[in-house]
Short mmCIF file of C-alpha atoms in Angstrom, two decimals:
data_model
loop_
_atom_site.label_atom_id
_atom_site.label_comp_id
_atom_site.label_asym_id
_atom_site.label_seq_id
_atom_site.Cartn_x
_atom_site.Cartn_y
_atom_site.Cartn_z
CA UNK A 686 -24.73 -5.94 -48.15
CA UNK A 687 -27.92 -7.28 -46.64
CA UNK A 688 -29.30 -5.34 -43.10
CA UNK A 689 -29.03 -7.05 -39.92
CA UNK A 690 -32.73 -7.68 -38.97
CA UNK A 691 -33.98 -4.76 -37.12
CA UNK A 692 -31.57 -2.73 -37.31
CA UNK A 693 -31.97 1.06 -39.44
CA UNK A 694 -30.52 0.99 -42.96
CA UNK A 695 -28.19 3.33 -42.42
CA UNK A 696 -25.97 2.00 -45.24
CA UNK A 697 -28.34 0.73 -47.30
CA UNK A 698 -27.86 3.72 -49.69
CA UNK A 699 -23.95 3.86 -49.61
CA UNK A 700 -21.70 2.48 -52.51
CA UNK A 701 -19.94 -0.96 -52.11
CA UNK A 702 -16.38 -0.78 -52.95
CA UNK A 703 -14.98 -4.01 -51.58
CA UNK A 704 -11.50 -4.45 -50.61
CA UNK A 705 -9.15 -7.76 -51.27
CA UNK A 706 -9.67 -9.63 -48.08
CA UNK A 707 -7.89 -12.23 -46.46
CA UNK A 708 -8.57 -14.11 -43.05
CA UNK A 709 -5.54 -14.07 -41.31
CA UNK A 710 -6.80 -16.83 -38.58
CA UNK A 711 -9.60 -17.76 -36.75
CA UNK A 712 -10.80 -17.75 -33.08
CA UNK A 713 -13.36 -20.74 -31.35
CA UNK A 714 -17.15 -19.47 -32.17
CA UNK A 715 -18.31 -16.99 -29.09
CA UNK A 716 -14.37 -15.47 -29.09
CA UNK A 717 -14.86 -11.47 -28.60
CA UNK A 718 -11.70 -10.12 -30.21
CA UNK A 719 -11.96 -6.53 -29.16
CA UNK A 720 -9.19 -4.65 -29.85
CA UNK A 721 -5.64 -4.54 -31.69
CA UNK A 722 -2.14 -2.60 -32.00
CA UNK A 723 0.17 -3.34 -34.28
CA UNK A 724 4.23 -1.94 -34.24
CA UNK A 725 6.00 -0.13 -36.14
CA UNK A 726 8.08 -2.18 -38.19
CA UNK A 727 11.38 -3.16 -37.16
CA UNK A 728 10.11 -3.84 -33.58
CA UNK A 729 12.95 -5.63 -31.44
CA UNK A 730 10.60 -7.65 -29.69
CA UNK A 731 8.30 -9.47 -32.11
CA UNK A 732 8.70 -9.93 -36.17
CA UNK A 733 7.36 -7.58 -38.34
CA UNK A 734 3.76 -8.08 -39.27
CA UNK A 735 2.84 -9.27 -35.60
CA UNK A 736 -0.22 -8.17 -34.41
CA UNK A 737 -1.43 -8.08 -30.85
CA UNK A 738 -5.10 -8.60 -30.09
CA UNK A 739 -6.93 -8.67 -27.04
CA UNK A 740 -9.50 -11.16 -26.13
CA UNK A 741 -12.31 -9.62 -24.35
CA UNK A 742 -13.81 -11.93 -21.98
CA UNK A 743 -11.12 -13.57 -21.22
CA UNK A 744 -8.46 -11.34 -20.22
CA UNK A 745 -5.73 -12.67 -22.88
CA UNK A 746 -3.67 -10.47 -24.93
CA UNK A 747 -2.83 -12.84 -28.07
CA UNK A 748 0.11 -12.20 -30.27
CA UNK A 749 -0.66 -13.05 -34.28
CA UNK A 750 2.07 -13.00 -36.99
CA UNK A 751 0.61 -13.12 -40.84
CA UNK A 752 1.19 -16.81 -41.05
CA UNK A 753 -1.83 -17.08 -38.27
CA UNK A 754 0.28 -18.52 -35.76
CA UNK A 755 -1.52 -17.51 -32.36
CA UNK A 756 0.74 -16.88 -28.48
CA UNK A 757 -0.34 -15.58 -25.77
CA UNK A 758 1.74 -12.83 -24.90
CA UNK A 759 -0.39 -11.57 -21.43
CA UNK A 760 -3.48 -12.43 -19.36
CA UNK A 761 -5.13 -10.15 -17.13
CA UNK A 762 -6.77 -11.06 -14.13
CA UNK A 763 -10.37 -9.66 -15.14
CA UNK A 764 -11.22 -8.52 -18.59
CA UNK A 765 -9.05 -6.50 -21.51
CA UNK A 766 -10.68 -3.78 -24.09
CA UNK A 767 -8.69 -1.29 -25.98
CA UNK A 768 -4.98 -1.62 -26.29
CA UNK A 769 -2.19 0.76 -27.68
CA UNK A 770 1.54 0.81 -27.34
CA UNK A 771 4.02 2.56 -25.13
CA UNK A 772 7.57 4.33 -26.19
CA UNK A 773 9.44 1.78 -24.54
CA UNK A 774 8.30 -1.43 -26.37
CA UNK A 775 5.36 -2.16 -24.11
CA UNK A 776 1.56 -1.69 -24.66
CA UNK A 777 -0.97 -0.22 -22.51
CA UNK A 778 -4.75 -1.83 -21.72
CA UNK A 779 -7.94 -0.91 -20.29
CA UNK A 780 -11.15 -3.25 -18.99
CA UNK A 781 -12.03 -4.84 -15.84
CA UNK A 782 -9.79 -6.52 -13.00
CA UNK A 783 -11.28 -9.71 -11.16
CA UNK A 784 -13.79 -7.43 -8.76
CA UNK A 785 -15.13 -5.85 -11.65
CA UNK A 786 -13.34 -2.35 -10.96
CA UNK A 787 -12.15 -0.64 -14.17
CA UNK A 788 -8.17 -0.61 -14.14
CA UNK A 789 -5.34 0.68 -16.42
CA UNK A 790 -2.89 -2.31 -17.10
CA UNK A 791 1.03 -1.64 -18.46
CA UNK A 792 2.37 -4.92 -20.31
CA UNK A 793 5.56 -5.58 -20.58
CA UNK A 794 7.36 -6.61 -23.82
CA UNK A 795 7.74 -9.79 -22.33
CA UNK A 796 4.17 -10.53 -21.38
CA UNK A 797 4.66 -9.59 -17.30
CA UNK A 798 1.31 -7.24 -16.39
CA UNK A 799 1.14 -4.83 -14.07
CA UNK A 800 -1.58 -2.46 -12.80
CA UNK A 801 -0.96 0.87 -13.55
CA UNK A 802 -4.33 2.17 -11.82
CA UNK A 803 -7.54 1.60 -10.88
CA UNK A 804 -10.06 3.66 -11.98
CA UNK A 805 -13.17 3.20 -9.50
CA UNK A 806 -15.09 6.29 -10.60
CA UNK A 807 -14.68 4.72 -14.30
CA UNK A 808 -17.57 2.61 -15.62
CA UNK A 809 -16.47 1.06 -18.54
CA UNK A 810 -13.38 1.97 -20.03
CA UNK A 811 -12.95 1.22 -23.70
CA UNK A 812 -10.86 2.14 -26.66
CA UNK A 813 -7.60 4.29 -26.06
CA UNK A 814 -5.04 6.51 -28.29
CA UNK A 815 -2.30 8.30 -27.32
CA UNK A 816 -2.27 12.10 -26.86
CA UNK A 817 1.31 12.80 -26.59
CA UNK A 818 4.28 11.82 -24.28
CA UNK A 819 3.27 9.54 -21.36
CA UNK A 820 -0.13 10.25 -21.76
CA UNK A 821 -3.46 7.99 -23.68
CA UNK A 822 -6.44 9.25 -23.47
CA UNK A 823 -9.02 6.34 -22.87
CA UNK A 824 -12.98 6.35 -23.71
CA UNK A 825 -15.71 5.49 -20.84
CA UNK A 826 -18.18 4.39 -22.88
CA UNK A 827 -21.34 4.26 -19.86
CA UNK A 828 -19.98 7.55 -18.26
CA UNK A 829 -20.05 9.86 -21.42
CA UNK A 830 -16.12 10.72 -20.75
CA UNK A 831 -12.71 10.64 -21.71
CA UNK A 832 -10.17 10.20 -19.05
CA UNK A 833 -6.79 11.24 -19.60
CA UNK A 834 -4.42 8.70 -18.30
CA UNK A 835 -0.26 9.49 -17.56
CA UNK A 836 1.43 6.34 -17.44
CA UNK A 837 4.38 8.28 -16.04
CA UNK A 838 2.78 9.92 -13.36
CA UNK A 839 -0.07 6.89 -12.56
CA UNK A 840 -2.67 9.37 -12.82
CA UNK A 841 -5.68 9.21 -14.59
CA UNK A 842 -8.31 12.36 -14.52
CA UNK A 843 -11.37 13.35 -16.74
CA UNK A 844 -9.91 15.33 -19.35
CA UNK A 845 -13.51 15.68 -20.69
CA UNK A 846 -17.15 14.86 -19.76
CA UNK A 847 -20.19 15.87 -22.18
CA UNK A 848 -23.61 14.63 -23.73
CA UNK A 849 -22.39 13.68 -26.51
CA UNK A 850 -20.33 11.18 -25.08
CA UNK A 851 -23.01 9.85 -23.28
CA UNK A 852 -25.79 7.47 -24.04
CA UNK A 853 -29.15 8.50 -24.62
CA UNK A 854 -30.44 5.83 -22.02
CA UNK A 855 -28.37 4.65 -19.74
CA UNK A 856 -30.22 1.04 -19.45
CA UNK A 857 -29.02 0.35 -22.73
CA UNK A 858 -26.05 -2.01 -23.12
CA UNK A 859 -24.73 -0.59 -26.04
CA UNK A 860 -21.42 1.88 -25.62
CA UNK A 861 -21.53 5.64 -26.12
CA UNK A 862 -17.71 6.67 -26.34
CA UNK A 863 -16.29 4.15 -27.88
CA UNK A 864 -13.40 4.12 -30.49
CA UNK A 865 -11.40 7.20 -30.33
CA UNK A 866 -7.98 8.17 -32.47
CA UNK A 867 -6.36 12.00 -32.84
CA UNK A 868 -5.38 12.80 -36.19
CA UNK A 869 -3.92 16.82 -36.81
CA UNK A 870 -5.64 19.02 -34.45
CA UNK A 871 -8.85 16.37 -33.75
CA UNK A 872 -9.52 13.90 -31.87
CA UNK A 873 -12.35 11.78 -33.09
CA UNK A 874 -14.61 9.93 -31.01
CA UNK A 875 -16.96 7.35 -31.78
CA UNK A 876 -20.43 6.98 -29.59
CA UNK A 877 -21.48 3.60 -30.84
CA UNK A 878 -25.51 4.01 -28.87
CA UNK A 879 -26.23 7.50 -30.83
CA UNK A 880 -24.86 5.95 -34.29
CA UNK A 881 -22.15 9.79 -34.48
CA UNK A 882 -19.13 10.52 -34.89
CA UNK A 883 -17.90 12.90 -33.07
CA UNK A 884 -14.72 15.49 -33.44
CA UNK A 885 -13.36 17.35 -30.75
CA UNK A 886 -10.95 20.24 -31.46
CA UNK A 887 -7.53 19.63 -29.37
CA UNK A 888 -5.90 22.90 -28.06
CA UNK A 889 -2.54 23.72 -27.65
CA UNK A 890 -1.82 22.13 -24.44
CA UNK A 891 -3.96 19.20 -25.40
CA UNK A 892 -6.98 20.75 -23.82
CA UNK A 893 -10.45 19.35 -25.26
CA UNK A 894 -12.80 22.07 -26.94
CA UNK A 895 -16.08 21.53 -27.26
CA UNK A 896 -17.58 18.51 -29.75
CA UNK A 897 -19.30 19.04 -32.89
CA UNK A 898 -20.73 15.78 -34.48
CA UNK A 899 -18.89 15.12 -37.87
CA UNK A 900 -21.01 12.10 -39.41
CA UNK A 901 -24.47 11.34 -38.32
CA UNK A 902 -26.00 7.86 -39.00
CA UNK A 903 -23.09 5.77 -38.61
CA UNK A 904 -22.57 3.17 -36.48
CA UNK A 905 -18.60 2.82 -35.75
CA UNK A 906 -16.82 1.22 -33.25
CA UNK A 907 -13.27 1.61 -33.47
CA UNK A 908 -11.36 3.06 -36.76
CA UNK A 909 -8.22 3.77 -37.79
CA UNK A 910 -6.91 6.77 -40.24
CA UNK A 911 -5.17 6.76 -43.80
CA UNK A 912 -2.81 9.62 -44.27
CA UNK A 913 -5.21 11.28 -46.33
CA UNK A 914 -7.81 11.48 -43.89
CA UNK A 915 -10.13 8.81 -44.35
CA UNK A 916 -11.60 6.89 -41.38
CA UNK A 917 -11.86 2.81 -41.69
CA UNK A 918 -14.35 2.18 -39.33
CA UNK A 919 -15.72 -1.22 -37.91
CA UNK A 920 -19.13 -0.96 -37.65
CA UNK A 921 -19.72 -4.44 -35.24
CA UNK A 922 -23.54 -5.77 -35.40
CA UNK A 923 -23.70 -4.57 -38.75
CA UNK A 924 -21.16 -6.91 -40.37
CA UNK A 925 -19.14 -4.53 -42.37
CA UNK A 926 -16.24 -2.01 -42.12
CA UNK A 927 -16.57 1.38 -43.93
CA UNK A 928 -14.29 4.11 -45.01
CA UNK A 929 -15.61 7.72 -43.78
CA UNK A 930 -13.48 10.56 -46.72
CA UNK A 931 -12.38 13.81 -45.69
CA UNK A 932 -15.70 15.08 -47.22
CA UNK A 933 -17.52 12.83 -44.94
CA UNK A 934 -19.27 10.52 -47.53
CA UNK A 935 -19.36 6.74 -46.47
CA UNK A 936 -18.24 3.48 -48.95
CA UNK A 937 -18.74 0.03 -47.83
CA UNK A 938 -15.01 -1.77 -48.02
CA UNK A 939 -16.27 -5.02 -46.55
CA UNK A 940 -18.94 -7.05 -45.48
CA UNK A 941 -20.24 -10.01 -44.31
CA UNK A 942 -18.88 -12.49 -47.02
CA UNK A 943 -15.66 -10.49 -46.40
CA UNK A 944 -15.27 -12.27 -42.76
CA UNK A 945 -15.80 -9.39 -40.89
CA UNK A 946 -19.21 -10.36 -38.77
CA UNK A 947 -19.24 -8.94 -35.64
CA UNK A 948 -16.21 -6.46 -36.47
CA UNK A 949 -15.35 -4.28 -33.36
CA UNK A 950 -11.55 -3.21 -34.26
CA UNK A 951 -9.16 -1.76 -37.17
CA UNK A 952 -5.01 -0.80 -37.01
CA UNK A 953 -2.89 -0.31 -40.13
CA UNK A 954 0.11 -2.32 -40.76
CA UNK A 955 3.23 -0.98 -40.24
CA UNK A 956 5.88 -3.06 -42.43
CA UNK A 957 7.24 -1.72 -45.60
CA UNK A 958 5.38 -4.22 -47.71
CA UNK A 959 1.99 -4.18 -45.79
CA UNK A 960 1.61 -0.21 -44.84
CA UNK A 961 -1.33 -0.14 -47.19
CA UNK A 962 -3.03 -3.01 -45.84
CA UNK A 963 -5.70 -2.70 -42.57
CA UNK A 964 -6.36 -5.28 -39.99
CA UNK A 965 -9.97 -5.73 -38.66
CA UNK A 966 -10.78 -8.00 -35.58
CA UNK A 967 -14.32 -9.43 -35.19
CA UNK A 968 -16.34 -11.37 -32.39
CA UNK A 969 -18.48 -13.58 -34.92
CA UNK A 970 -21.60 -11.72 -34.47
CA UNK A 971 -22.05 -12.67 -30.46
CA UNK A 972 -23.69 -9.46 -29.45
CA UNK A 973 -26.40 -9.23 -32.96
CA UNK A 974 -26.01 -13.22 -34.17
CA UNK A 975 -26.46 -13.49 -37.98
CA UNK A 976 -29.43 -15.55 -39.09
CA UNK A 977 -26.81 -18.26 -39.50
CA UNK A 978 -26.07 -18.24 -35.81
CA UNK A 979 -22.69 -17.06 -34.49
CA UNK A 980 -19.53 -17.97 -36.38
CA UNK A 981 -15.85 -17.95 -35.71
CA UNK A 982 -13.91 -14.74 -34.95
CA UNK A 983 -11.36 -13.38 -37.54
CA UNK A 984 -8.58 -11.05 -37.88
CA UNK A 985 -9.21 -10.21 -41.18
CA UNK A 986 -6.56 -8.05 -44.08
CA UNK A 987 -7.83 -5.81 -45.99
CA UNK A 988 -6.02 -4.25 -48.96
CA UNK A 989 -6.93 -0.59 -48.70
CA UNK A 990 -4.01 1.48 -51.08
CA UNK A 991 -3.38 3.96 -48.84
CA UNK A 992 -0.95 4.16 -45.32
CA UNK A 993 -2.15 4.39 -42.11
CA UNK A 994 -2.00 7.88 -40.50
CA UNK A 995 1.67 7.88 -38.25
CA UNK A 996 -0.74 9.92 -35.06
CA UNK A 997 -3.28 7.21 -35.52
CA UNK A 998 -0.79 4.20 -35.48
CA UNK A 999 -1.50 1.61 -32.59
#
């Protein structure tokens, strides 16, 4: 697959098993698609097969059916990261409002925002999943924490704080806590700037227990699961997404000449006909540029065989 210069070759050893890939549609070069949730199918408010994307720097929320058509469905007043959906149609976003303070935003299924919270003892607020109920829990990626956010009560509290969520210098720009998604009695946590993957035990009342890294030498931004168990994991400046088994071995599904450069995000479809499909969303290469400078940002399909984990659907 080639390694980005300078980086380690942590995959330089792993098998190549590449999946049928598509390019959905393209973004303007320096576009930093960051996140993406995708409903269940059958959902009343947009056809099935739409994705919803959120474009980093700019605060936009952009809604993509399969024939690349591109809408904007929201726009924030600030900057947008991770993204999931609520019970009642809508979808739930973290980043940045317009004085840099990191907020919670609720979006409609209409597009109308609204500001949940503000977080100002938050730093940088990143991926999110939902726990159960009304409540997400959200990754701060320069804090080394997980907040706990209750969209019913407007409350948002550490649910847990720890080293390993933290980076191992905090001058450098590179996320700790980054991707996170629960599947059975885990939740899994990505910290991009120590290249682990973490898993932390969930208790009966949704307490955290403590971490326990699960794959070393990996460097993941935000994944999705399979029902068997399997992670699909982005892994951003180094152009490729990989799938993680059960048994914790690693196989390259995509790479560079797949159209995933830069990739930062993956969700599973959720119609009949595309459950066994993934959807990865990249940012070109803008934060490690490819030899051949930056290029376009994709949502890219990737034919994978299996369905998405149900807890892990976004």
């Amino acid at each position: 697959m080639g390694n980005p210069a300078g980086l380690p070759s942590i995959y330089a050893d792993k098998p190549i098993e590449l999946a049928l890939a598509k390019v959905i549609t393209s973004f303007p070069v320096n576009t930093f698609l960051e996140n993406l949730a995708i409903p269940a199918a059958g959902y009343a408010y947009a056809p099935d097969g739409t994705i919803f994307v959120t474009n980093h720097e700019v605060g936009e929320i952009v809604r993509i059916t399969l024939d690349g058509n591109q809408q904007i469905h929201a726009s924030v007043e600030g900057k947008v990261s991770g993204l999931a959906f609520t019970a009642n149609g809508g979808l739930i976003a973290t980043g940045w409002n317009a004085d840099s303070i990191p907020v919670v935003s609720l979006i409609a299924s209409d597009g109308t925002v609204e500001t949940l919270l503000t977080l100002p003892e938050a730093i940088f607020l990143n991926g999110i999943t939902p726990l159960s109920g009304t409540q997400y829990l959200t990754a701060d990626s320069y804090r080394g924490a997980i907040w706990l956010i209750d969209i019913a009560q407007r409350r948002g509290s550490i649910w847990l704080e720890h080293s390993m969520l933290a980076r191992s210098n905090s001058e450098n720009v590179i996320p700790a806590a980054n991707g996170l998604k629960r599947f059975g009695d885990f939740l899994y946590v990505s910290n991009t700037e120590k290249m682990l993957l973490l898993r932390i035990p969930v208790g009966i009342g949704n307490e955290p227990g403590e971490p326990e890294i699960f794959v070393e030498q990996t460097n993941i931004d935000d994944f999705a699961f399979d029902v068997e168990g399997s992670l699909y994991g982005a892994t951003h400046i180094y152009n490729s997404v990989v799938r993680i088994a059960s048994d914790r071995s690693t196989t390259i599904i995509a790479q560079a000449e797949s159209g995933v450069i830069g990739s930062t995000a993956v969700a599973f479809g959720q119609s009949e006909d595309d459950c066994t499909a993934i959807y990865v969303v990249t940012n070109g290469g803008m934060f490690l540029p490819p030899p051949t400078g930056v290029v376009p940002a994709n949502v890219v399909r990737l034919e994978v065989g299996k369905a998405g984990y149900p807890l892990a659907r976004e």
